[in-house]
Amino acid sequence: MRVSIIIPVFNKASYIKETLESALGQTYSNIEIILVNDGSTDGSFEILKAYVEKFPDRVLLIDQENQGVSTATNIGIQAAKGEYIQFLDADDLISRIKLKNKFNYFLE
């Protein structure tokens, strides 16, 4: 079962690296990370591009003009290929075992 982690991003250059590292560090490995850059002007887009280049098989980047978090989230949902979705804000951290624990609970 694949999990799509959707992260809308608007001007979060100060936080996004830590958020991405926490998402990429999951002990559950069947994930895709969908980043939706919502017209950032603070260097966030360049950081996101670097992660796509480093992890092209795990990270997808969608770039759009600023339309707000709801639109960015919905665009991420449309692009998702996973059976399950995990939402993260661009300044959130996720425990390394969160997705693994979630699936253990579902499978009980």
mmCIF file of C-alpha atoms in Angstrom:
data_model
loop_
_atom_site.group_PDB
_atom_site.id
_atom_site.type_symbol
_atom_site.label_atom_id
_atom_site.label_comp_id
_atom_site.label_asym_id
_atom_site.label_seq_id
_atom_site.Cartn_x
_atom_site.Cartn_y
_atom_site.Cartn_z
ATOM 1 C CA MET A 1 0.000 0.000 0.000
ATOM 2 C CA ARG A 2 1.431 3.310 -1.080
ATOM 3 C CA VAL A 3 1.065 6.505 0.922
ATOM 4 C CA SER A 4 1.060 9.907 -0.757
ATOM 5 C CA ILE A 5 2.378 12.624 1.540
ATOM 6 C CA ILE A 6 1.009 15.958 0.327
ATOM 7 C CA ILE A 7 2.777 19.133 1.382
ATOM 8 C CA PRO A 8 1.500 22.511 0.156
ATOM 9 C CA VAL A 9 4.268 25.118 0.420
ATOM 10 C CA PHE A 10 4.034 28.902 0.536
ATOM 11 C CA ASN A 11 7.056 30.858 1.755
ATOM 12 C CA LYS A 12 8.368 28.291 4.239
ATOM 13 C CA ALA A 13 12.063 28.282 3.282
ATOM 14 C CA SER A 14 13.037 28.387 6.962
ATOM 15 C CA TYR A 15 11.165 25.159 7.751
ATOM 16 C CA ILE A 16 10.740 23.043 4.626
ATOM 17 C CA LYS A 17 14.056 21.176 4.765
ATOM 18 C CA GLU A 18 13.287 19.827 8.220
ATOM 19 C CA THR A 19 9.771 18.889 7.132
ATOM 20 C CA LEU A 20 11.066 17.046 4.072
ATOM 21 C CA GLU A 21 13.743 15.224 6.056
ATOM 22 C CA SER A 22 11.118 13.994 8.506
ATOM 23 C CA ALA A 23 8.883 12.791 5.655
ATOM 24 C CA LEU A 24 11.755 11.095 3.824
ATOM 25 C CA GLY A 25 12.914 9.460 7.059
ATOM 26 C CA GLN A 26 9.825 7.301 7.467
ATOM 27 C CA THR A 27 10.435 3.673 8.452
ATOM 28 C CA TYR A 28 7.518 2.824 6.140
ATOM 29 C CA SER A 29 9.162 3.142 2.739
ATOM 30 C CA ASN A 30 6.346 2.859 0.183
ATOM 31 C CA ILE A 31 5.709 6.584 -0.015
ATOM 32 C CA GLU A 32 5.622 9.391 -2.510
ATOM 33 C CA ILE A 33 5.967 12.997 -1.472
ATOM 34 C CA ILE A 34 3.967 15.536 -3.440
ATOM 35 C CA LEU A 35 5.119 19.110 -2.997
ATOM 36 C CA VAL A 36 2.843 21.857 -4.263
ATOM 37 C CA ASN A 37 4.678 25.169 -4.408
ATOM 38 C CA ASP A 38 1.978 27.800 -4.128
ATOM 39 C CA GLY A 39 3.818 30.791 -5.585
ATOM 40 C CA SER A 40 6.559 31.067 -2.960
ATOM 41 C CA THR A 41 8.840 34.101 -3.223
ATOM 42 C CA ASP A 42 11.297 33.355 -0.386
ATOM 43 C CA GLY A 43 13.504 30.667 -1.952
ATOM 44 C CA SER A 44 11.248 27.739 -1.028
ATOM 45 C CA PHE A 45 10.912 26.702 -4.668
ATOM 46 C CA GLU A 46 14.683 26.336 -5.077
ATOM 47 C CA ILE A 47 14.859 24.135 -1.974
ATOM 48 C CA LEU A 48 11.997 21.976 -3.283
ATOM 49 C CA LYS A 49 13.705 21.589 -6.675
ATOM 50 C CA ALA A 50 16.873 20.392 -4.952
ATOM 51 C CA TYR A 51 14.919 17.635 -3.177
ATOM 52 C CA VAL A 52 13.308 16.538 -6.439
ATOM 53 C CA GLU A 53 16.762 16.314 -8.019
ATOM 54 C CA LYS A 54 18.090 14.333 -5.049
ATOM 55 C CA PHE A 55 15.059 12.006 -4.738
ATOM 56 C CA PRO A 56 13.411 11.899 -8.200
ATOM 57 C CA ASP A 57 11.761 8.541 -7.550
ATOM 58 C CA ARG A 58 10.136 9.678 -4.285
ATOM 59 C CA VAL A 59 9.419 13.402 -4.646
ATOM 60 C CA LEU A 60 7.121 15.136 -7.135
ATOM 61 C CA LEU A 61 7.013 18.929 -7.401
ATOM 62 C CA ILE A 62 4.085 20.891 -8.744
ATOM 63 C CA ASP A 63 4.596 24.626 -9.174
ATOM 64 C CA GLN A 64 1.670 27.035 -9.413
ATOM 65 C CA GLU A 65 0.873 30.678 -8.917
ATOM 66 C CA ASN A 66 -0.429 31.488 -5.457
ATOM 67 C CA GLN A 67 -3.991 30.189 -5.111
ATOM 68 C CA GLY A 68 -4.117 29.365 -1.419
ATOM 69 C CA VAL A 69 -3.587 26.283 0.688
ATOM 70 C CA SER A 70 -6.930 24.644 -0.184
ATOM 71 C CA THR A 71 -6.273 24.757 -3.919
ATOM 72 C CA ALA A 72 -2.679 23.594 -3.447
ATOM 73 C CA THR A 73 -3.861 20.679 -1.312
ATOM 74 C CA ASN A 74 -6.514 19.683 -3.847
ATOM 75 C CA ILE A 75 -3.951 19.748 -6.656
ATOM 76 C CA GLY A 76 -1.765 17.463 -4.561
ATOM 77 C CA ILE A 77 -4.677 15.075 -4.040
ATOM 78 C CA GLN A 78 -5.304 14.971 -7.798
ATOM 79 C CA ALA A 79 -1.655 14.046 -8.421
ATOM 80 C CA ALA A 80 -1.527 11.386 -5.685
ATOM 81 C CA LYS A 81 -1.005 7.785 -6.724
ATOM 82 C CA GLY A 82 -1.158 6.273 -3.243
ATOM 83 C CA GLU A 83 -4.053 4.357 -1.751
ATOM 84 C CA TYR A 84 -3.700 6.502 1.360
ATOM 85 C CA ILE A 85 -2.917 10.178 1.893
ATOM 86 C CA GLN A 86 -0.995 11.864 4.687
ATOM 87 C CA PHE A 87 -1.252 15.652 4.827
ATOM 88 C CA LEU A 88 1.600 17.760 6.188
ATOM 89 C CA ASP A 89 1.975 21.495 6.446
ATOM 90 C CA ALA A 90 5.302 22.850 5.245
ATOM 91 C CA ASP A 91 6.384 23.524 8.834
ATOM 92 C CA ASP A 92 5.261 20.176 10.313
ATOM 93 C CA LEU A 93 7.401 17.291 11.485
ATOM 94 C CA ILE A 94 6.284 13.688 11.332
ATOM 95 C CA SER A 95 7.592 10.915 13.580
ATOM 96 C CA ARG A 96 9.783 8.373 11.760
ATOM 97 C CA ILE A 97 7.396 5.575 12.765
ATOM 98 C CA LYS A 98 4.054 7.309 12.219
ATOM 99 C CA LEU A 99 3.115 5.651 8.926
ATOM 100 C CA LYS A 100 4.419 2.236 9.974
ATOM 101 C CA ASN A 101 2.401 2.424 13.196
ATOM 102 C CA LYS A 102 -0.669 3.564 11.284
ATOM 103 C CA PHE A 103 -0.514 0.557 8.974
ATOM 104 C CA ASN A 104 0.108 -1.849 11.835
ATOM 105 C CA TYR A 105 -3.091 -0.530 13.408
ATOM 106 C CA PHE A 106 -5.051 -0.854 10.128
ATOM 107 C CA LEU A 107 -3.856 -4.412 9.572
ATOM 108 C CA GLU A 108 -4.784 -5.680 13.047
#
